[in-house]
Amino acid sequence: MTDVIVIGAGPAGLSAAAVAAEKGLNVLVIDEYMKPGGRLLGQLYEEPDGSWWNGIEESAKLFNRAAEAGVTIKLQTPVNNIETTADGIWSVYTEEETFVTRHLLIATGAAEAPVPVPGWTLPGVMSVGAAQVMTNVHRVKPGNRGVIIGINVLSAAIAMELKLAGVEVASLSLPGKNSMTEESADPRKVLNSLLHVSHMAPSPLVRFGSRFLQNDIMKKLGVSFFPKNGVKMWDIPVQLRKAVIEIYGENEVEGVVMANVTSDGEVIKGTEERITADFVCIAGGLYPLAELAAVAGCPFYLIDELGGYVPLHNEQMETTLKGLYVAGNITGIEGAKVAAAQGTTAGLTIARNSGIHGLVKEIQLAIQSIKQTRDNASIQFHPEVKKGREIIQEKWEEHARALEGTGSEVTSEAEAGG
Amino acid sequence: MTDFEMIICRCEEVTYGELIKTAEEFNCTARELKLRTRAGMGYCGGRTCRPMVDKAARGPEISKDTEITLKYQPPLRPISFGRLGGKEK
């Protein structure tokens, strides 16, 4: 039996694995992808201080630290189920083998929501994250000229990365409005969500913002006076008053049909135009990938500020189930640095719960470090993420009080100290 | 192509029109909508269309904030029957 199993080799999983191994535990990390690093691998952007954050290098650092600490990493191994027995042993089922442990960390990150626009099932349409992985990880151009549908922090960052790779992005525009695209098709709501991030975003977004978002007059006038042809961000037209209403092509993407929209996102008839493209990215945003926590039986809360349903957990990264922990984007959508800090905390908590003494202070510092990392983050995926964190903490406290009332333990070792 | 003809669940070939019409007619929860249309019940287990089926659902969700609307069930990734039964090496 392995002391600790971590599912997910992203920033949270690798950090947790390294810390737990450095404390003397034997640790196995399982990931379905072919390379360690998770979605961190695709990241490439300029920090506010002018230095570059290169996800491939950051992933290598995390991987090397874990490997040096003696962590075993098993790649290309999807987990299809997890189960616990009464004696507190977790079984982790993969296609070829079943692994067992007493301490299981789920660090599966996030998934991308699709954007339903007619034609979205044509070959050549991909999620914006897929275009990022093709370009930055595999170094393959997704095409020569693309259109990105969905304007948010993630798609703006990836548009810039595509541009750096020499791929033309013809437009960053809204999806046509229907009952599934909802707020992502509403120019006012999209503009507001961008306003919230522009003041703390890294330099390219600040430059984007300085063109119009941070201008007080433009803020007041809002989308009504947003230029019909968009504003340019790194020479890419950002179009809040145009929406893609169809992706066309015989056997693959040949282009999109774009139309002007009112400030509520309603299509103005007669304004349709065809724009040629050989690939299309759909960007519906990220949500916590919580399927394993769901089959394990964790209670969930729908918290929009965290990006969707998140499993109930405390600041030490314990869930309500004995021996089950969560860290990273499964607990809410944030950047890689926050995920790594959560991983460190989870690794320390697991070490303490495994009987290693003298970690109480270190765990407290690790929890503090998550908050500091969040405060210093240059991008927030949701402007109210701190509120989301408070909600889940309140829910945890409610849960703990309810258990106290029945005389049960809060979690196995949460109060054990060390 | 119109919104109504657009495919939402590729595995089971369920269109946007079918989902919206069914949701309106029966005032469905996400689970009922899934069971009536088979959206999200195909090979991939709803890994792509889940958020869209959730959004199409109109009915009152019971304790929507504490429970995932569409259940997850193992196996969470496609696996052959042979492997699942432990017969195939």
Coordinates of C-alpha atoms in Angstrom, one line a residue:
Chain A
M1 CA 0.0 0.0 0.0
T2 CA 1.2 3.5 -0.8
D3 CA 1.1 6.1 2.0
V4 CA -0.4 8.8 -0.3
I5 CA -2.0 8.8 -3.7
V6 CA -2.5 12.0 -5.6
I7 CA -4.8 12.2 -8.7
G8 CA -3.6 14.9 -11.0
A9 CA -0.1 16.0 -11.8
G10 CA -0.8 19.8 -12.1
P11 CA 0.6 22.5 -9.8
A12 CA -1.6 21.4 -6.9
G13 CA -1.0 17.7 -7.2
L14 CA 2.8 17.9 -7.8
S15 CA 3.3 20.4 -4.9
A16 CA 1.3 18.2 -2.5
A17 CA 3.2 15.1 -3.6
A18 CA 6.6 16.8 -3.2
V19 CA 5.8 18.1 0.3
A20 CA 4.4 14.8 1.5
A21 CA 7.4 12.9 0.2
E22 CA 9.8 15.4 1.7
K23 CA 8.1 14.7 5.1
G24 CA 9.0 11.0 4.6
L25 CA 5.9 9.5 3.0
N26 CA 5.8 7.4 -0.1
V27 CA 3.7 9.0 -2.7
L28 CA 2.2 8.0 -6.0
V29 CA 0.9 10.6 -8.5
I30 CA -1.5 9.4 -11.3
D31 CA -2.4 11.6 -14.3
E32 CA -4.3 10.9 -17.5
Y33 CA -2.2 13.2 -19.6
M34 CA 1.2 12.2 -21.2
K35 CA 3.2 15.0 -19.6
P36 CA 3.3 16.2 -16.0
G37 CA 2.2 19.8 -15.3
G38 CA -1.5 19.7 -16.1
R39 CA -2.9 22.9 -17.5
L40 CA 0.1 24.8 -16.2
L41 CA 2.0 23.5 -19.2
G42 CA 0.2 25.7 -21.6
Q43 CA 0.7 29.0 -19.7
L44 CA 2.9 31.7 -21.2
Y45 CA 2.4 35.3 -20.1
E46 CA 4.3 38.5 -19.1
E47 CA 4.2 39.3 -15.3
P48 CA 3.5 42.8 -14.2
D49 CA 7.3 43.2 -13.4
G50 CA 8.1 42.4 -17.0
S51 CA 9.4 38.8 -16.4
W52 CA 7.8 35.9 -18.3
W53 CA 5.8 33.0 -16.7
N54 CA 6.6 30.0 -18.8
G55 CA 4.4 27.0 -17.8
I56 CA 6.7 24.4 -19.3
E57 CA 9.6 25.6 -17.2
E58 CA 7.4 25.9 -14.1
S59 CA 6.1 22.4 -14.6
A60 CA 9.6 21.0 -15.0
K61 CA 10.6 22.6 -11.7
L62 CA 7.6 21.1 -9.9
F63 CA 8.2 17.7 -11.5
N64 CA 11.9 17.7 -10.6
R65 CA 11.3 18.6 -7.0
A66 CA 8.7 15.8 -6.7
A67 CA 11.0 13.3 -8.4
E68 CA 14.0 14.2 -6.2
A69 CA 11.8 13.7 -3.1
G70 CA 11.1 10.1 -4.4
V71 CA 7.6 10.6 -5.7
T72 CA 6.5 7.9 -8.3
I73 CA 4.6 9.5 -11.2
K74 CA 2.3 7.4 -13.4
L75 CA 1.2 9.2 -16.6
Q76 CA -1.4 8.3 -19.3
T77 CA -3.4 6.6 -16.6
P78 CA -7.0 7.7 -16.3
V79 CA -8.8 7.0 -13.0
N80 CA -12.3 5.7 -13.6
N81 CA -13.5 5.3 -10.1
I82 CA -12.6 5.7 -6.4
E83 CA -14.1 3.9 -3.4
T84 CA -13.6 3.6 0.3
T85 CA -14.2 0.8 2.7
A86 CA -15.1 0.9 6.3
D87 CA -11.5 0.5 7.5
G88 CA -10.6 3.8 5.8
I89 CA -8.8 2.4 2.8
W90 CA -9.3 4.1 -0.5
S91 CA -9.2 2.1 -3.7
V92 CA -8.2 3.9 -6.9
Y93 CA -9.3 2.1 -10.1
T94 CA -7.4 2.6 -13.3
E95 CA -7.8 0.6 -16.5
E96 CA -4.9 -1.8 -15.7
E97 CA -4.4 -1.7 -11.9
T98 CA -6.2 -0.8 -8.7
F99 CA -4.1 1.1 -6.2
V100 CA -4.9 1.4 -2.5
T101 CA -4.0 4.1 0.1
R102 CA -5.2 5.7 3.4
H103 CA -4.7 9.3 2.1
L104 CA -6.1 10.3 -1.3
L105 CA -5.8 13.7 -2.7
I106 CA -8.0 14.7 -5.7
A107 CA -6.3 17.5 -7.7
T108 CA -8.1 17.1 -11.0
G109 CA -8.3 20.8 -11.8
A110 CA -10.9 22.3 -14.1
A111 CA -12.8 21.6 -17.3
E112 CA -13.8 24.0 -20.1
A113 CA -17.5 24.7 -20.7
P114 CA -18.6 24.6 -24.3
V115 CA -20.2 27.4 -26.3
P116 CA -23.1 26.2 -28.4
V117 CA -23.1 28.1 -31.7
P118 CA -24.6 26.5 -34.8
G119 CA -21.7 24.6 -36.5
W120 CA -19.7 24.1 -33.2
T121 CA -19.4 20.4 -34.0
L122 CA -17.5 20.9 -37.3
P123 CA -13.9 19.7 -37.5
G124 CA -11.7 22.7 -36.8
V125 CA -13.7 23.9 -33.9
M126 CA -11.9 23.4 -30.5
S127 CA -12.0 24.7 -27.0
V128 CA -9.7 27.7 -26.5
G129 CA -7.7 25.5 -24.0
A130 CA -7.1 22.9 -26.7
A131 CA -5.7 25.6 -29.0
Q132 CA -3.4 26.6 -26.2
V133 CA -2.1 23.1 -25.6
M134 CA -1.6 22.5 -29.3
T135 CA 0.3 25.7 -29.7
N136 CA 2.4 26.0 -26.5
V137 CA 2.8 22.3 -25.5
H138 CA 2.9 20.4 -28.8
R139 CA 4.1 23.4 -30.9
V140 CA 1.6 22.7 -33.6
K141 CA -0.4 25.6 -35.1
P142 CA -4.1 25.0 -34.7
G143 CA -4.5 26.8 -38.1
N144 CA -3.5 29.9 -39.8
R145 CA -6.4 32.2 -39.1
G146 CA -8.8 31.7 -36.2
V147 CA -11.8 33.3 -34.6
I148 CA -12.3 33.0 -30.8
I149 CA -15.9 33.0 -29.6
G150 CA -16.3 34.0 -25.9
I151 CA -14.6 37.0 -24.3
N152 CA -13.1 36.3 -20.9
V153 CA -9.8 36.4 -19.0
L154 CA -8.7 33.0 -20.3
S155 CA -9.6 33.6 -24.0
A156 CA -7.9 37.0 -23.9
A157 CA -4.7 35.5 -22.5
I158 CA -4.7 32.7 -25.1
A159 CA -5.4 35.1 -28.0
M160 CA -2.2 36.8 -27.1
E161 CA -0.3 33.4 -26.9
L162 CA -1.6 32.5 -30.4
K163 CA -0.4 35.8 -31.7
L164 CA 3.0 35.2 -30.1
A165 CA 3.1 31.9 -32.0
G166 CA 2.4 33.6 -35.3
V167 CA -1.2 32.5 -35.6
E168 CA -3.6 35.2 -36.8
V169 CA -6.6 35.8 -34.6
A170 CA -9.2 37.5 -36.8
S171 CA -11.5 38.3 -34.0
L172 CA -12.4 37.8 -30.4
S173 CA -16.2 38.1 -30.3
L174 CA -19.3 37.1 -28.4
P175 CA -21.4 34.0 -29.1
G176 CA -24.9 34.6 -30.5
K177 CA -27.5 34.8 -27.7
N178 CA -29.5 31.7 -27.0
S179 CA -30.8 30.1 -23.8
M180 CA -27.5 28.3 -23.2
T181 CA -25.0 31.1 -23.9
E182 CA -26.9 33.5 -21.6
E183 CA -24.5 36.0 -19.9
S184 CA -21.5 35.2 -22.1
A185 CA -23.6 36.7 -25.0
D186 CA -24.6 39.8 -23.1
P187 CA -22.2 42.7 -24.0
R188 CA -22.9 44.6 -20.8
K189 CA -22.2 41.6 -18.5
V190 CA -19.0 40.7 -20.4
L191 CA -17.8 44.3 -20.3
N192 CA -18.4 44.4 -16.5
S193 CA -16.5 41.2 -15.9
L194 CA -13.6 42.6 -17.9
L195 CA -13.7 45.9 -16.0
H196 CA -13.2 44.0 -12.7
V197 CA -10.0 42.3 -13.9
S198 CA -8.4 45.1 -15.8
H199 CA -7.0 47.0 -12.9
M200 CA -5.0 44.0 -11.6
A201 CA -4.3 42.3 -14.8
P202 CA -0.8 41.8 -16.2
S203 CA 0.6 44.3 -18.6
P204 CA -1.0 43.2 -21.9
L205 CA -4.5 43.3 -20.3
V206 CA -3.7 46.7 -18.6
R207 CA -2.7 48.0 -22.0
F208 CA -6.0 46.6 -23.4
G209 CA -7.8 48.3 -20.5
S210 CA -6.0 51.6 -20.9
R211 CA -7.4 51.9 -24.4
F212 CA -10.9 52.2 -23.1
L213 CA -11.8 50.2 -20.0
Q214 CA -10.0 52.4 -17.6
N215 CA -11.3 55.6 -19.2
D216 CA -14.0 56.9 -16.9
I217 CA -16.1 58.3 -19.7
M218 CA -16.1 55.0 -21.6
K219 CA -17.0 53.1 -18.4
K220 CA -20.1 55.3 -18.0
L221 CA -21.1 55.1 -21.6
G222 CA -20.4 51.4 -21.4
V223 CA -21.2 49.2 -24.3
S224 CA -23.6 51.6 -26.1
F225 CA -20.6 53.5 -27.6
F226 CA -18.3 50.5 -27.9
P227 CA -16.7 50.9 -31.4
K228 CA -18.6 48.9 -34.0
N229 CA -15.4 47.4 -35.3
G230 CA -14.1 46.7 -31.8
V231 CA -11.0 47.8 -30.0
K232 CA -7.7 46.3 -30.8
M233 CA -5.7 44.3 -28.2
W234 CA -2.3 43.2 -29.6
D235 CA -3.8 44.0 -33.0
I236 CA -6.7 41.5 -32.4
P237 CA -10.1 43.1 -32.7
V238 CA -12.1 42.6 -29.5
Q239 CA -15.8 42.9 -30.5
L240 CA -18.3 43.4 -27.8
R241 CA -20.9 44.5 -30.3
K242 CA -20.6 41.6 -32.7
A243 CA -21.6 38.0 -32.2
V244 CA -20.8 34.8 -34.1
I245 CA -24.2 33.4 -35.0
E246 CA -22.9 30.5 -37.2
I247 CA -19.7 28.6 -37.9
Y248 CA -19.9 27.4 -41.6
G249 CA -18.0 24.9 -43.7
E250 CA -18.6 21.9 -45.9
N251 CA -16.4 19.3 -44.2
E252 CA -14.5 21.5 -41.9
V253 CA -14.4 25.1 -40.7
E254 CA -14.3 27.6 -43.5
G255 CA -15.4 30.7 -41.6
V256 CA -18.0 32.3 -39.4
V257 CA -21.1 34.4 -39.8
M258 CA -20.9 37.5 -37.6
A259 CA -23.6 40.0 -37.0
N260 CA -23.9 43.3 -35.1
V261 CA -25.8 43.0 -31.8
T262 CA -27.6 45.5 -29.6
S263 CA -26.3 46.3 -26.1
D264 CA -28.4 43.4 -24.8
G265 CA -26.9 41.0 -27.3
E266 CA -29.9 40.8 -29.7
V267 CA -28.8 40.3 -33.3
I268 CA -29.5 43.2 -35.6
K269 CA -31.0 41.7 -38.8
G270 CA -29.3 42.5 -42.1
T271 CA -25.8 43.1 -40.6
E272 CA -24.6 39.5 -41.1
E273 CA -21.2 39.2 -42.7
R274 CA -18.9 36.2 -43.5
I275 CA -15.4 36.1 -42.1
T276 CA -13.1 33.4 -43.3
A277 CA -11.1 31.3 -40.8
D278 CA -9.6 27.8 -40.8
F279 CA -10.2 27.2 -37.1
V280 CA -12.5 28.4 -34.4
C281 CA -12.0 28.4 -30.6
I282 CA -14.9 28.3 -28.3
A283 CA -14.3 29.8 -24.8
G284 CA -17.1 29.1 -22.3
G285 CA -14.9 29.5 -19.2
L286 CA -13.7 27.0 -16.6
Y287 CA -15.5 24.9 -14.0
P288 CA -14.1 22.7 -11.2
L289 CA -13.7 19.1 -12.5
A290 CA -15.2 17.3 -9.5
E291 CA -16.4 14.0 -10.9
L292 CA -14.2 11.9 -8.6
A293 CA -15.3 13.7 -5.5
A294 CA -18.9 13.2 -6.7
V295 CA -18.6 9.4 -7.1
A296 CA -16.8 9.3 -3.7
G297 CA -19.9 10.9 -2.1
C298 CA -18.7 14.4 -1.1
P299 CA -21.4 17.0 -0.4
F300 CA -21.3 19.8 -2.9
Y301 CA -22.2 23.5 -3.0
L302 CA -22.9 25.5 -6.1
I303 CA -20.8 28.7 -5.6
D304 CA -20.7 30.9 -8.7
E305 CA -17.7 32.9 -7.4
L306 CA -15.7 29.6 -7.4
G307 CA -16.9 28.7 -10.9
G308 CA -19.5 26.0 -10.2
Y309 CA -20.1 23.0 -7.9
V310 CA -17.2 22.5 -5.4
P311 CA -16.9 19.7 -2.8
L312 CA -17.2 20.8 0.8
H313 CA -13.7 21.2 2.3
N314 CA -11.8 23.1 5.0
E315 CA -8.8 25.4 4.9
Q316 CA -6.5 22.4 5.6
M317 CA -7.9 20.9 2.3
E318 CA -9.7 18.0 4.0
T319 CA -13.1 16.9 2.7
T320 CA -15.9 15.5 5.0
L321 CA -14.8 12.0 4.1
K322 CA -12.0 10.3 6.1
G323 CA -8.7 10.3 4.2
L324 CA -10.0 12.3 1.2
Y325 CA -8.5 15.6 0.4
V326 CA -8.9 18.2 -2.4
A327 CA -6.6 21.0 -3.8
G328 CA -6.3 23.2 -6.8
N329 CA -9.1 24.2 -9.2
I330 CA -11.4 21.4 -8.0
T331 CA -11.9 23.8 -5.0
G332 CA -12.6 26.8 -7.2
I333 CA -11.2 28.5 -10.3
E334 CA -7.9 30.4 -9.6
G335 CA -4.4 30.7 -11.0
A336 CA -1.6 28.1 -10.9
K337 CA 0.2 29.8 -8.0
V338 CA -2.8 29.6 -5.7
A339 CA -3.3 25.9 -6.8
A340 CA 0.3 25.2 -5.8
A341 CA -0.1 26.9 -2.4
Q342 CA -3.2 24.8 -1.8
G343 CA -1.2 21.7 -2.8
T344 CA 1.5 22.5 -0.3
T345 CA -1.1 22.8 2.4
A346 CA -2.8 19.5 1.5
G347 CA 0.6 17.8 1.5
L348 CA 1.4 19.0 5.0
T349 CA -2.1 18.1 6.3
I350 CA -1.7 14.6 4.9
A351 CA 1.7 14.3 6.6
R352 CA 0.2 15.4 9.9
N353 CA -2.7 13.0 9.6
S354 CA -0.2 10.3 8.8
G355 CA 1.3 10.7 12.3
I356 CA 4.2 13.1 11.5
H357 CA 4.5 15.5 14.5
G358 CA 5.3 19.2 14.8
L359 CA 3.5 20.4 11.7
V360 CA 0.8 22.6 13.2
K361 CA 2.7 25.8 12.8
E362 CA 3.8 24.9 9.3
I363 CA 0.2 24.2 8.2
Q364 CA -1.0 27.5 9.6
L365 CA 1.8 29.3 7.6
A366 CA 0.8 27.3 4.4
I367 CA -2.8 28.4 4.8
Q368 CA -1.6 32.1 5.2
S369 CA 0.5 31.6 2.1
I370 CA -2.6 30.6 0.1
K371 CA -4.3 33.9 1.0
Q372 CA -1.2 36.0 0.3
T373 CA -0.8 34.3 -3.1
R374 CA -4.4 35.1 -3.9
D375 CA -3.9 38.8 -2.8
N376 CA -0.9 39.1 -5.1
A377 CA -2.4 37.3 -8.1
S378 CA -2.4 39.4 -11.2
I379 CA -5.6 37.8 -12.6
Q380 CA -8.7 36.8 -10.9
F381 CA -11.0 34.5 -12.9
H382 CA -13.9 35.7 -10.7
P383 CA -13.7 39.1 -9.2
E384 CA -15.5 37.8 -6.0
V385 CA -13.4 34.8 -5.5
K386 CA -12.6 35.7 -1.8
K387 CA -16.3 35.9 -1.1
G388 CA -16.6 32.4 -2.6
R389 CA -13.9 31.1 -0.3
E390 CA -15.7 32.6 2.7
I391 CA -19.0 30.9 1.7
I392 CA -17.4 27.4 1.5
Q393 CA -15.7 28.1 4.9
E394 CA -19.0 29.0 6.5
K395 CA -20.6 25.8 5.0
W396 CA -17.8 23.8 6.5
E397 CA -18.3 25.4 9.9
E398 CA -22.1 24.7 9.7
H399 CA -21.3 21.1 8.8
A400 CA -18.8 20.8 11.8
R401 CA -21.4 22.3 14.2
A402 CA -24.1 19.9 12.9
L403 CA -21.7 16.9 13.6
E404 CA -20.8 18.2 17.0
G405 CA -24.5 18.2 17.8
T406 CA -24.7 14.5 17.0
G407 CA -21.5 13.7 18.8
S408 CA -19.6 12.5 15.8
E409 CA -16.1 13.5 14.9
V410 CA -15.7 16.4 12.4
T411 CA -13.2 14.6 10.3
S412 CA -11.0 11.8 11.4
E413 CA -8.0 13.7 12.2
A414 CA -8.9 17.4 11.7
E415 CA -8.5 18.2 15.4
A416 CA -5.7 15.7 16.2
G417 CA -2.9 18.2 16.0
G418 CA 0.6 16.9 15.9
Chain B
M1 CA -28.2 26.1 -39.8
T2 CA -30.4 27.5 -37.0
D3 CA -29.9 27.3 -33.3
F4 CA -32.8 24.7 -33.2
E5 CA -31.0 22.3 -35.5
M6 CA -27.7 22.5 -33.7
I7 CA -26.5 19.3 -32.0
I8 CA -25.8 19.7 -28.3
C9 CA -25.2 16.0 -27.3
R10 CA -23.0 14.5 -30.0
C11 CA -23.0 11.0 -28.6
E12 CA -26.8 10.7 -28.7
E13 CA -27.4 13.3 -31.4
V14 CA -29.8 15.5 -29.4
T15 CA -30.4 18.9 -30.8
Y16 CA -30.8 22.3 -29.1
G17 CA -34.4 22.4 -30.3
E18 CA -35.3 19.1 -28.7
L19 CA -33.8 20.1 -25.4
I20 CA -35.5 23.5 -25.3
K21 CA -38.9 22.1 -26.4
T22 CA -38.8 19.3 -23.9
A23 CA -37.7 21.6 -21.1
E24 CA -40.5 23.9 -21.9
E25 CA -43.2 21.2 -22.3
F26 CA -42.4 19.3 -19.2
N27 CA -40.8 22.1 -17.0
C28 CA -38.0 19.6 -16.5
T29 CA -35.2 19.4 -14.0
A30 CA -31.8 18.7 -15.5
R31 CA -32.1 15.0 -14.6
E32 CA -35.6 14.6 -16.1
L33 CA -34.4 16.4 -19.2
K34 CA -31.5 14.0 -19.5
L35 CA -33.8 11.0 -19.1
R36 CA -36.4 12.2 -21.6
T37 CA -33.9 13.1 -24.4
R38 CA -30.9 10.9 -23.6
A39 CA -28.7 14.0 -23.8
G40 CA -25.5 13.2 -21.7
M41 CA -26.2 9.5 -21.7
G42 CA -23.9 8.4 -24.5
Y43 CA -20.4 7.1 -24.9
C44 CA -18.6 10.0 -23.3
G45 CA -20.9 10.2 -20.2
G46 CA -21.9 13.8 -20.8
R47 CA -18.4 15.1 -20.4
T48 CA -19.0 17.8 -23.1
C49 CA -22.7 18.6 -23.0
R50 CA -23.3 18.5 -19.2
P51 CA -23.1 22.3 -18.6
M52 CA -25.4 22.9 -21.6
V53 CA -28.0 20.4 -20.5
D54 CA -27.9 22.0 -17.1
K55 CA -28.6 25.4 -18.6
A56 CA -31.5 24.1 -20.8
A57 CA -33.3 22.7 -17.8
R58 CA -36.2 24.9 -16.6
G59 CA -37.7 23.1 -13.7
P60 CA -37.2 23.8 -10.0
E61 CA -34.1 22.0 -8.9
I62 CA -34.5 20.5 -5.5
S63 CA -31.7 21.9 -3.2
K64 CA -29.8 23.0 -6.3
D65 CA -27.0 24.6 -4.2
T66 CA -26.1 21.4 -2.3
E67 CA -26.4 18.7 -4.9
I68 CA -24.9 18.2 -8.3
T69 CA -27.9 18.2 -10.7
L70 CA -26.6 15.5 -13.0
K71 CA -25.2 12.4 -11.3
Y72 CA -21.7 11.2 -12.1
Q73 CA -21.2 7.4 -12.2
P74 CA -18.2 5.2 -12.7
P75 CA -16.5 4.4 -15.0
L76 CA -15.7 8.1 -15.4
R77 CA -13.7 7.3 -18.5
P78 CA -14.5 4.9 -21.3
I79 CA -13.2 1.4 -20.5
S80 CA -13.6 -1.9 -22.4
F81 CA -15.9 -4.6 -20.9
G82 CA -12.9 -7.0 -20.8
R83 CA -10.8 -4.6 -18.7
L84 CA -13.7 -3.7 -16.5
G85 CA -14.3 -7.4 -15.8
G86 CA -10.6 -8.0 -15.2
K87 CA -10.5 -10.7 -17.9
E88 CA -8.3 -8.8 -20.4
K89 CA -4.7 -8.1 -19.9

